[in-house]
PDB file of C-alpha atoms in Angstrom:
ATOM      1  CA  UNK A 509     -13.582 232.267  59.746  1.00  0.00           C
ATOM      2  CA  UNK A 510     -16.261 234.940  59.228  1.00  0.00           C
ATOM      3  CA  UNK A 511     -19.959 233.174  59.951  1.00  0.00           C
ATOM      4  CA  UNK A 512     -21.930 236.430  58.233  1.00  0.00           C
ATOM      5  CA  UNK A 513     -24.362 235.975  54.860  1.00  0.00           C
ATOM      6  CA  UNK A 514     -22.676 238.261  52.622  1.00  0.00           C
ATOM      7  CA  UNK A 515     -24.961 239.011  49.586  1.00  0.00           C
ATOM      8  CA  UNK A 516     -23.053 241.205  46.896  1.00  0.00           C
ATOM      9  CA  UNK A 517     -24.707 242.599  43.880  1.00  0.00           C
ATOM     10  CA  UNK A 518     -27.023 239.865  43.758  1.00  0.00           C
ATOM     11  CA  UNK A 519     -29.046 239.283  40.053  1.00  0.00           C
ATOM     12  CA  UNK A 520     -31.638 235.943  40.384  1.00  0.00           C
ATOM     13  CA  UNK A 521     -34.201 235.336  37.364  1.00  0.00           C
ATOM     14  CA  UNK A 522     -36.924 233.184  36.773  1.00  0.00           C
ATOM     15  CA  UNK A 523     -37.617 231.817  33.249  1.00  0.00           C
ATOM     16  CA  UNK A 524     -35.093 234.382  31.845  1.00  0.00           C
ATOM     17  CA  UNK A 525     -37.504 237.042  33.424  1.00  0.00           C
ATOM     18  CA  UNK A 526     -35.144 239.339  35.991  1.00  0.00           C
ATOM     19  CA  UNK A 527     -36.432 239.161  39.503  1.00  0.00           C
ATOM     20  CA  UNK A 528     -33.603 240.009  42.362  1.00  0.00           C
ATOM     21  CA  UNK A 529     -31.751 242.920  40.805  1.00  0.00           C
ATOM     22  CA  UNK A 530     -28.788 244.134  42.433  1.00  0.00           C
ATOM     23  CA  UNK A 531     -29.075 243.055  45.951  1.00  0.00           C
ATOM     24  CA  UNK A 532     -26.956 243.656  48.668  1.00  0.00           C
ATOM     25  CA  UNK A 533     -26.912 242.498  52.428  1.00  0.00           C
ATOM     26  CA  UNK A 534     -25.378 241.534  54.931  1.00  0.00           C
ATOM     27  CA  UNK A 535     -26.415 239.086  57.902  1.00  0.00           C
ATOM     28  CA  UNK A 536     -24.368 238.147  60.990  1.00  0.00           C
ATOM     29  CA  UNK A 537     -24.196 235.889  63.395  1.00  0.00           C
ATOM     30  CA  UNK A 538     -26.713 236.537  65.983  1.00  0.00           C
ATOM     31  CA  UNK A 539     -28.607 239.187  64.525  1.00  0.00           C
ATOM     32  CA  UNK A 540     -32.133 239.864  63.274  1.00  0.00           C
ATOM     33  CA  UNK A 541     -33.149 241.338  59.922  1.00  0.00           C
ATOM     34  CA  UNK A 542     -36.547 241.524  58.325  1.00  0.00           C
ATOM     35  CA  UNK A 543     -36.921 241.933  54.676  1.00  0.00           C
ATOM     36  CA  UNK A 544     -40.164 243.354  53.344  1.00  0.00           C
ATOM     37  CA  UNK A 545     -41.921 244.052  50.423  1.00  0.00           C
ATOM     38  CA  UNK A 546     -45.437 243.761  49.271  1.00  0.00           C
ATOM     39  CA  UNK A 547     -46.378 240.457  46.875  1.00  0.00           C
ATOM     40  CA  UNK A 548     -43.946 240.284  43.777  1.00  0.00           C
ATOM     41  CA  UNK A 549     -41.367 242.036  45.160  1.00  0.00           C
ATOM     42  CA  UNK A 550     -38.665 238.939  45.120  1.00  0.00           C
ATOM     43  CA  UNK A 551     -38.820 238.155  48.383  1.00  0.00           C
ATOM     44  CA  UNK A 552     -39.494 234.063  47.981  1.00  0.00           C
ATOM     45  CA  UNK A 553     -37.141 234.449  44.911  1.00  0.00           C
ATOM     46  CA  UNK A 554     -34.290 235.885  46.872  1.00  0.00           C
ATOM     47  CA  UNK A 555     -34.655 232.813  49.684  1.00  0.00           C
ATOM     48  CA  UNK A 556     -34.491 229.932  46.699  1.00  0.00           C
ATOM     49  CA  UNK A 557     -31.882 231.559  45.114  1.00  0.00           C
ATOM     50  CA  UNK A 558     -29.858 231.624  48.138  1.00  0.00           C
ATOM     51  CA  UNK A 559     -30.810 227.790  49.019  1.00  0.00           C
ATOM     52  CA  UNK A 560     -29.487 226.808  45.667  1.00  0.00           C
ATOM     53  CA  UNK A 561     -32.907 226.027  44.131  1.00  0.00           C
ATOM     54  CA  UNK A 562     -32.864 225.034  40.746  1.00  0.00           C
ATOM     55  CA  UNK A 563     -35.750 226.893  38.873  1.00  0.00           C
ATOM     56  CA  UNK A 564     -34.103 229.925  39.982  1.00  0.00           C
ATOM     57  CA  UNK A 565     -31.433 230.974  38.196  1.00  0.00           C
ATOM     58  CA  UNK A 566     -28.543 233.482  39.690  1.00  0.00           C
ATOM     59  CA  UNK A 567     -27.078 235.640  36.373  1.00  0.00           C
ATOM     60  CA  UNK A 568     -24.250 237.656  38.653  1.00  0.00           C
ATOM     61  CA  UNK A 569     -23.010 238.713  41.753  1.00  0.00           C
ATOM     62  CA  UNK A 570     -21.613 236.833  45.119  1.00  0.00           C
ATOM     63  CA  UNK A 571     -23.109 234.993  48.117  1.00  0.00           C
ATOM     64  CA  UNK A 572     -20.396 234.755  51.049  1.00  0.00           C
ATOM     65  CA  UNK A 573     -21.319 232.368  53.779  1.00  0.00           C
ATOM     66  CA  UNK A 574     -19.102 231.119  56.053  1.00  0.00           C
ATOM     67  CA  UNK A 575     -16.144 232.426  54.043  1.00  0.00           C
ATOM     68  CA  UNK A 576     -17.203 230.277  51.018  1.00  0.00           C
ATOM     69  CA  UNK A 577     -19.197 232.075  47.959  1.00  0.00           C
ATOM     70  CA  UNK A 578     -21.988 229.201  47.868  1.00  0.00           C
ATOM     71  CA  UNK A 579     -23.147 229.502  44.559  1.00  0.00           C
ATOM     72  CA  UNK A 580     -21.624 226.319  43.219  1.00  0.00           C
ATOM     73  CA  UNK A 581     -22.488 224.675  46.175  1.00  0.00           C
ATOM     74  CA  UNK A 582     -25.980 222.193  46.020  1.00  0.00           C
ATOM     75  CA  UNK A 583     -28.200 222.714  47.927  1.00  0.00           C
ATOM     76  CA  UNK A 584     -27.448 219.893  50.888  1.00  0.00           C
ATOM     77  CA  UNK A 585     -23.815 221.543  50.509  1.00  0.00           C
ATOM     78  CA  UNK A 586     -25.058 225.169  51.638  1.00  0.00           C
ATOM     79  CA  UNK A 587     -27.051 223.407  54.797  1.00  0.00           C
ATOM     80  CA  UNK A 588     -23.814 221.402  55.808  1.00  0.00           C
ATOM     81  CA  UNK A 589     -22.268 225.107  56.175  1.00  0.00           C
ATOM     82  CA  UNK A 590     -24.736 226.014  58.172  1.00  0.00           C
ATOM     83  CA  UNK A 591     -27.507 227.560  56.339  1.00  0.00           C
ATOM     84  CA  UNK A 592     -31.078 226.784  56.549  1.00  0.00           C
ATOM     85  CA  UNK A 593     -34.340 227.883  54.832  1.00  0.00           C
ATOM     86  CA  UNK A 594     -37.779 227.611  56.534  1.00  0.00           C
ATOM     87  CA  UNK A 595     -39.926 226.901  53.654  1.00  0.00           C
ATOM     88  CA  UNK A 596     -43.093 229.286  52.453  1.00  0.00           C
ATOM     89  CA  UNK A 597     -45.213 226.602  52.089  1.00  0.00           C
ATOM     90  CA  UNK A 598     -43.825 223.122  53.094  1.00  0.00           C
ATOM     91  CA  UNK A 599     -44.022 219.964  50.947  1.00  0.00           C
ATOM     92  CA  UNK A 600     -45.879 216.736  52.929  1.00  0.00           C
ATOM     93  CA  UNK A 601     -44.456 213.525  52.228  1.00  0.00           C
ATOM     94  CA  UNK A 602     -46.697 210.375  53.405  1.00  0.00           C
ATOM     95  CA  UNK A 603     -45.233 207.733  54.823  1.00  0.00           C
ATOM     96  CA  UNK A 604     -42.521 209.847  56.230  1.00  0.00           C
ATOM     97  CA  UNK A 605     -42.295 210.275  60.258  1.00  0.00           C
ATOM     98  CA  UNK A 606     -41.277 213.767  61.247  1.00  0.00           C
ATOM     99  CA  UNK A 607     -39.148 211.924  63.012  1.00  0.00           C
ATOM    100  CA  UNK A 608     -37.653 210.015  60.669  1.00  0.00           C
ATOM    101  CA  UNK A 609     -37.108 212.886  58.554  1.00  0.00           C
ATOM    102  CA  UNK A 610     -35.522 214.845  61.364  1.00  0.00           C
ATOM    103  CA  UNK A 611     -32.925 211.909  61.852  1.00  0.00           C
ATOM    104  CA  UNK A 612     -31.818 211.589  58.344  1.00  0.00           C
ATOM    105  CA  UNK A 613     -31.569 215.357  57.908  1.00  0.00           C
ATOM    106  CA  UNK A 614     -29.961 216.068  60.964  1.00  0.00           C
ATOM    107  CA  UNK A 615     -27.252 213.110  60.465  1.00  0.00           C
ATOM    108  CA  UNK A 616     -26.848 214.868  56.643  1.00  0.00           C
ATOM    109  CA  UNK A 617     -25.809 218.435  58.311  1.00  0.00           C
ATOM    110  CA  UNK A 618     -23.128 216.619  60.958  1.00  0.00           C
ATOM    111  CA  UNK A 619     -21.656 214.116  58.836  1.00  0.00           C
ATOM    112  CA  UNK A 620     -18.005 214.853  59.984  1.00  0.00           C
ATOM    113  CA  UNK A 621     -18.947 215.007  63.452  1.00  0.00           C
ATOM    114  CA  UNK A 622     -21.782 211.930  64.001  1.00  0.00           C
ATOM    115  CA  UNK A 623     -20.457 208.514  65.015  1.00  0.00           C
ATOM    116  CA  UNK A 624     -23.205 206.345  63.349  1.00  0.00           C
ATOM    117  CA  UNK A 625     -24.014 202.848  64.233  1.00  0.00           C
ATOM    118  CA  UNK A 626     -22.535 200.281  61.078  1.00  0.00           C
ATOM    119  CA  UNK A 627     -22.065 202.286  57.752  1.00  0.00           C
ATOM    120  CA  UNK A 628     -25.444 203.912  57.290  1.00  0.00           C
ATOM    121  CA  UNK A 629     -23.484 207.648  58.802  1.00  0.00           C
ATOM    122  CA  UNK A 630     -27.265 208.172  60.968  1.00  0.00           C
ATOM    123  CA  UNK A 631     -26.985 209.330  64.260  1.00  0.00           C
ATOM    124  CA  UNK A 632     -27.425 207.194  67.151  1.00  0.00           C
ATOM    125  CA  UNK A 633     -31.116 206.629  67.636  1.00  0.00           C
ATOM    126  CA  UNK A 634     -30.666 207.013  71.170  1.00  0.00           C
ATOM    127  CA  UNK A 635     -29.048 210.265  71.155  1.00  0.00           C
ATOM    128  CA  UNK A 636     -31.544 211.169  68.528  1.00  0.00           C
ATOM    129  CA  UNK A 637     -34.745 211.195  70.349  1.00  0.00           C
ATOM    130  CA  UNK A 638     -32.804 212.716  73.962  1.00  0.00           C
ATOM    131  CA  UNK A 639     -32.138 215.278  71.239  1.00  0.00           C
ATOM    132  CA  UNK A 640     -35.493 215.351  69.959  1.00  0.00           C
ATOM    133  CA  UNK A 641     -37.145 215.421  73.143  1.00  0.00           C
ATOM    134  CA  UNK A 642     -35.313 217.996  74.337  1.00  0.00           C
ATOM    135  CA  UNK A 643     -36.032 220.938  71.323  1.00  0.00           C
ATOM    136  CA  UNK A 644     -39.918 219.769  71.171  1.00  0.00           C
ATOM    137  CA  UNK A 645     -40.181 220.063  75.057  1.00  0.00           C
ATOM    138  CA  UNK A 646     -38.195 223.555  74.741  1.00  0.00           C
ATOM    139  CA  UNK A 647     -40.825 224.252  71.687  1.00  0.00           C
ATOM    140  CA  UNK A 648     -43.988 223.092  74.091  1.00  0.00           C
ATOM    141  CA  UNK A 649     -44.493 220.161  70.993  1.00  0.00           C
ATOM    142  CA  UNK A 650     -46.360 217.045  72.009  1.00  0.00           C
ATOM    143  CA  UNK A 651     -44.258 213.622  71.361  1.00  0.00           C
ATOM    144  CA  UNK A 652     -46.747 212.678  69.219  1.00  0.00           C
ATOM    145  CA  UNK A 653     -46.315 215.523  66.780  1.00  0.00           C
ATOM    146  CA  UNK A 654     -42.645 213.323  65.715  1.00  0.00           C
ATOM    147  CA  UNK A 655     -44.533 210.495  65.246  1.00  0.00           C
ATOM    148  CA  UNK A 656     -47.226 212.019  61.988  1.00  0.00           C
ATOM    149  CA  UNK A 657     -45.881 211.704  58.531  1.00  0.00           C
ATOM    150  CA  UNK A 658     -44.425 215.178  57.321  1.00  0.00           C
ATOM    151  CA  UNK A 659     -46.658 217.919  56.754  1.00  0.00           C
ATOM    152  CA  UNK A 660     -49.226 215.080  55.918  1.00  0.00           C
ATOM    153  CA  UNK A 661     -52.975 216.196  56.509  1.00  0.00           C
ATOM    154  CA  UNK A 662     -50.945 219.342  58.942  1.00  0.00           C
ATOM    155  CA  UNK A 663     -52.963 222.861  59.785  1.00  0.00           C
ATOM    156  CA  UNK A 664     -51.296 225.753  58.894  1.00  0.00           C
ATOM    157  CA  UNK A 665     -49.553 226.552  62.079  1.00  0.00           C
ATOM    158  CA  UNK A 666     -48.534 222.513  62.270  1.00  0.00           C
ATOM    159  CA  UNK A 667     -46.290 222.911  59.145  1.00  0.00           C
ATOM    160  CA  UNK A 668     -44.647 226.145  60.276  1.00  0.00           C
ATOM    161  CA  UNK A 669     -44.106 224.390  63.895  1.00  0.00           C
ATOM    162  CA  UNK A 670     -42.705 221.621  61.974  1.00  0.00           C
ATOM    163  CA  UNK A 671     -40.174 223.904  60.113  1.00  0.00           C
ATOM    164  CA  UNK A 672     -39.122 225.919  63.853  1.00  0.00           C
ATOM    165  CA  UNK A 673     -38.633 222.370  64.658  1.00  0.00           C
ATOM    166  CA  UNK A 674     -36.057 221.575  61.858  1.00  0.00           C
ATOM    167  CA  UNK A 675     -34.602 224.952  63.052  1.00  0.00           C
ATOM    168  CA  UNK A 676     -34.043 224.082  66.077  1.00  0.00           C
ATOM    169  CA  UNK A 677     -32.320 220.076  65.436  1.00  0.00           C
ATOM    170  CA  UNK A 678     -30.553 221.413  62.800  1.00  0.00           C
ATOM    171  CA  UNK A 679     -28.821 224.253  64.409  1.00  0.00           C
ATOM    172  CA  UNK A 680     -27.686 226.713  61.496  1.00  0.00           C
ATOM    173  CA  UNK A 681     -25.460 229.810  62.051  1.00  0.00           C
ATOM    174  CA  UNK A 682     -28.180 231.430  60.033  1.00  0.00           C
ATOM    175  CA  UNK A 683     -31.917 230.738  58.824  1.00  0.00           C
ATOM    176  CA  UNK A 684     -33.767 232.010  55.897  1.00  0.00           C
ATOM    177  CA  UNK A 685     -37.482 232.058  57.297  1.00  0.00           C
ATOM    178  CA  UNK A 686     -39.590 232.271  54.263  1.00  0.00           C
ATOM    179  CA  UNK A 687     -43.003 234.404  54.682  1.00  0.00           C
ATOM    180  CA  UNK A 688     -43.479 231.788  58.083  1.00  0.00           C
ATOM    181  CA  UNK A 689     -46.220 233.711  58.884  1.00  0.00           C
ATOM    182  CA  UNK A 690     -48.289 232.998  55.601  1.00  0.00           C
ATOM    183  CA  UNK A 691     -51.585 232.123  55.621  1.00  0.00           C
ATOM    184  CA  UNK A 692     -51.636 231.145  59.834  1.00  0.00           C
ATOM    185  CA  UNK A 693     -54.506 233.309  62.073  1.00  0.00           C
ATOM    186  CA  UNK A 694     -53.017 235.982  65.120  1.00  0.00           C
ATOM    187  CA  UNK A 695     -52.728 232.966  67.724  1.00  0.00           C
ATOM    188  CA  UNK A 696     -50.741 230.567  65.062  1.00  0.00           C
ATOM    189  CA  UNK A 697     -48.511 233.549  64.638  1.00  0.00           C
ATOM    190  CA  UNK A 698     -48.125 234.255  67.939  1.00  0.00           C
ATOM    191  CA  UNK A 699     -47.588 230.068  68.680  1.00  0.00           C
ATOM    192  CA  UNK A 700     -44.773 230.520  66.021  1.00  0.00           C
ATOM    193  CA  UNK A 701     -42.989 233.814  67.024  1.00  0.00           C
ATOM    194  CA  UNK A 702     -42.530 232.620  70.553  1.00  0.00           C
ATOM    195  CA  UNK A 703     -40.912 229.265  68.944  1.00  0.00           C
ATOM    196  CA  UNK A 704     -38.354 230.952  66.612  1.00  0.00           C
ATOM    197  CA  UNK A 705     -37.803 233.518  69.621  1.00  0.00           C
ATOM    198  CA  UNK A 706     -36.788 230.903  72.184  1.00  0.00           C
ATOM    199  CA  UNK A 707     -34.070 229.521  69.375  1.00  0.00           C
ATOM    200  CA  UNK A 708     -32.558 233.267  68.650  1.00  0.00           C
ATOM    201  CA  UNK A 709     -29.113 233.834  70.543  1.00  0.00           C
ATOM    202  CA  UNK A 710     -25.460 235.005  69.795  1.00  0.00           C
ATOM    203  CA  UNK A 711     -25.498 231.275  67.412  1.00  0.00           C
ATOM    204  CA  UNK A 712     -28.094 232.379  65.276  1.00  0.00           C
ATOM    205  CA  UNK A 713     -28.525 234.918  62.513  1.00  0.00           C
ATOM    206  CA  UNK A 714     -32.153 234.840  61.128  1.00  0.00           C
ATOM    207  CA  UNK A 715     -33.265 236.623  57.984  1.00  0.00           C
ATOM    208  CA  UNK A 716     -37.157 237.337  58.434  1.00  0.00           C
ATOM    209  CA  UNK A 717     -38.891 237.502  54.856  1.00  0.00           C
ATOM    210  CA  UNK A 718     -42.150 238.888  55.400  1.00  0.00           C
ATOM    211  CA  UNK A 719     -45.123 241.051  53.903  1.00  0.00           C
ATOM    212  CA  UNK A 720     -46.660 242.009  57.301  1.00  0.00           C
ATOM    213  CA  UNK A 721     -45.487 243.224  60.451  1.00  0.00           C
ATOM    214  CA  UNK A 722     -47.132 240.735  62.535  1.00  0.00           C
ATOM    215  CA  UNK A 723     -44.988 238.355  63.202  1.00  0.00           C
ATOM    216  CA  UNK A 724     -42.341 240.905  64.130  1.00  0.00           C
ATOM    217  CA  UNK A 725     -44.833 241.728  67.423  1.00  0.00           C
ATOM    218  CA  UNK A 726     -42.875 238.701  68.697  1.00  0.00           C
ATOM    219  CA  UNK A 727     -39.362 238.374  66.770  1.00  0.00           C
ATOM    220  CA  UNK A 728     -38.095 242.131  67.107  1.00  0.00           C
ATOM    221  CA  UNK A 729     -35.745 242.564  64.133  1.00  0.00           C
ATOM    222  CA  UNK A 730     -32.618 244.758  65.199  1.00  0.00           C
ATOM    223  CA  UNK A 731     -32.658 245.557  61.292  1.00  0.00           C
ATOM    224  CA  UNK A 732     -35.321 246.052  58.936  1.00  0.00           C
ATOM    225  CA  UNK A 733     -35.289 246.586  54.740  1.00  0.00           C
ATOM    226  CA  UNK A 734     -37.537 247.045  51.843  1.00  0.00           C
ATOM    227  CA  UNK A 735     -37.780 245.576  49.120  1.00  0.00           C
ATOM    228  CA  UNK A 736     -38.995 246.513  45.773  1.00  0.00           C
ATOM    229  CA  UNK A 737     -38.944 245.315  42.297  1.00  0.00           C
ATOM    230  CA  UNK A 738     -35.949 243.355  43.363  1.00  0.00           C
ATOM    231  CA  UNK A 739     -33.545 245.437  45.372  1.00  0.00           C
ATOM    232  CA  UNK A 740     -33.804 246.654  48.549  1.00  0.00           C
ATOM    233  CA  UNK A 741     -34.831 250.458  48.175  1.00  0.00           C
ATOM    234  CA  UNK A 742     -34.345 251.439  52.254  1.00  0.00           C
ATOM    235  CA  UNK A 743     -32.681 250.303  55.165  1.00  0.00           C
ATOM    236  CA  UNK A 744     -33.535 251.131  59.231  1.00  0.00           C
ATOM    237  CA  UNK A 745     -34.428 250.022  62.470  1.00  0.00           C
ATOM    238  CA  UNK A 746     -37.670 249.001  63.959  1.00  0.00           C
ATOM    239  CA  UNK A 747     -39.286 252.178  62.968  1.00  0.00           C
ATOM    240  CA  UNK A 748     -39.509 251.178  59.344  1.00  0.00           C
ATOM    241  CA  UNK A 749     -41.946 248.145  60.620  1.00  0.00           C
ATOM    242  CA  UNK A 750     -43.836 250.679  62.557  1.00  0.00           C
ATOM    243  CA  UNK A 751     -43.996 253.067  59.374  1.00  0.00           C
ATOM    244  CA  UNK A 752     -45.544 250.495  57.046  1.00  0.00           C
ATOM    245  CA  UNK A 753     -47.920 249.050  59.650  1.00  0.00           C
ATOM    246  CA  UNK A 754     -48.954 252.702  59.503  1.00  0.00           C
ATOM    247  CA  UNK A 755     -49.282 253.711  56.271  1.00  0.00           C
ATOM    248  CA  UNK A 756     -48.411 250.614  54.017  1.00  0.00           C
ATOM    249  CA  UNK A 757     -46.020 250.155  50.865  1.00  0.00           C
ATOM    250  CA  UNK A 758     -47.844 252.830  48.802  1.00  0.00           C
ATOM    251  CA  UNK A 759     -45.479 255.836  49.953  1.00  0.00           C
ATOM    252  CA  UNK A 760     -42.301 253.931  49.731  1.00  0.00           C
ATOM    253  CA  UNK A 761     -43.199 252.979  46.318  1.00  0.00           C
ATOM    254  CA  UNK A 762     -44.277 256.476  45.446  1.00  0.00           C
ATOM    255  CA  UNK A 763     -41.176 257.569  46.668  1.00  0.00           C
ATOM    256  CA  UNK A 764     -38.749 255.603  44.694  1.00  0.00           C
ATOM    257  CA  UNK A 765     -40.593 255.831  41.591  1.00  0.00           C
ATOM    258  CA  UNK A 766     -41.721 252.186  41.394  1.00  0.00           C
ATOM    259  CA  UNK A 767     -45.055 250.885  39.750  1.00  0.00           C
ATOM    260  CA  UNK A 768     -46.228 248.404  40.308  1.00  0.00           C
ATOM    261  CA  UNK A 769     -47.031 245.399  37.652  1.00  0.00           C
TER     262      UNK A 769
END
């Protein structure tokens, strides 16, 4: 069974307003793709749509993961396949361990394979935190970090180590990873690169959504695309990075005829 995000003429609006229009992709199984586009472009709105969110609404096309077009699927439904979206800006929830939260989500995603203790389907708390351990140790993560509510009174750079962390106990085939360098300084970029870096293998596809080139300094994309006004305009290799940390979005946009709003 094919493991690639197949995106197919993809149309996503937002209050009846068009935002994605026409957009086609395709992500494999341990590969690296960046999408980029300045501020409005759709980026965020391409990443809900394809988590299943419900504000945004998809009008046509086809989303092929895993063999299965997922747009019927809910949202919990699309992670148990195997797909997983690092969040833009992360909710907190007090009250709620990290740790706690990792254990119910990861015991969600492996239903069919987890052996819980009486009926309540959770993985075994012992093999939990060996688990746990293990990724924050291979993430250089304090034990205490599991141990703060979620994303409750977190920096920055906390709540994007707290979403590599997900990545990394949840184990996707491939990972949405939503602007994850938004609004964190050169060394929280550079603490949050390295993470998602040490995760990336022949397992993992990751789609990079991102405005800047920074944070591919330390996750080289093997493919790179822009995005504008909702479909991606050009396609290329690391170069394209290189050409827009150069020179920025206003040639692109000049030369595909696209104002701005």
């Amino acid at each position: 069974m094919s493991r690639d995000l197949v995106i197919k003429d993809l149309h996503i609006s937002v209050q009846e307003k068009p935002i994605i229009k026409g957009l086609n992709l395709t992500v494999k199984q341990g590969e690296i793709h960046a999408l980029m586009g300045p501020n409005g472009s759709g980026k965020s709105t391409l990443a809900n749509g394809l988590m299943g969110h419900p504000l945004y609404d998809v009008d046509s096309g086809e989303v092929i993961f895993n063999g299965t077009d997922i747009l019927e699927l809910e949202p919990n439904e699309r992670a148990k396949l195997g797909l997983f979206l690092a969040f833009q800006y992360p909710t907190a929830i007090p009250g709620v361990s990290l740790a706690n939260f990792l254990r119910l989500a990861v015991s969600a995603v492996r239903t069919k394979e987890t052996n819980g203790s009486g009926d309540d389907g959770l993985i075994p708390m012992r093999e939990f935190r060996r688990e746990l351990r293990e990724k924050m140790k291979q993430l250089g993560i304090d034990d205490s970090f599991a141990r703060r509510y979620l994303n409750d009174g977190f920096s920055g750079g906390e709540k994007k180590r707290a979403e590599i962390l997900q990545l990394a106990m949840l184990e996707p085939q491939i990972a949405i990873l939503d602007e994850t360098d938004s609004g964190l300084d050169i060394d929280a970029i550079r603490v949050v690169g390295e993470s998602v870096s040490q995760l990336i293998g022949p397992e993992l596809g990751v789609l990079i959504i991102t405005h800047y080139p920074r944070l591919l300094d330390y996750i080289r994309p093997q493919f790179v695309h822009i995005l504008l006004d909702g479909t991606i305009v050009e396609s290329g290799g690391w170069e394209l990075a290189q050409m827009l940390e150069a020179e920025g979005y206003d040639p692109i946009r000049e030369k595909h005829g696209v104002v701005e709003a």
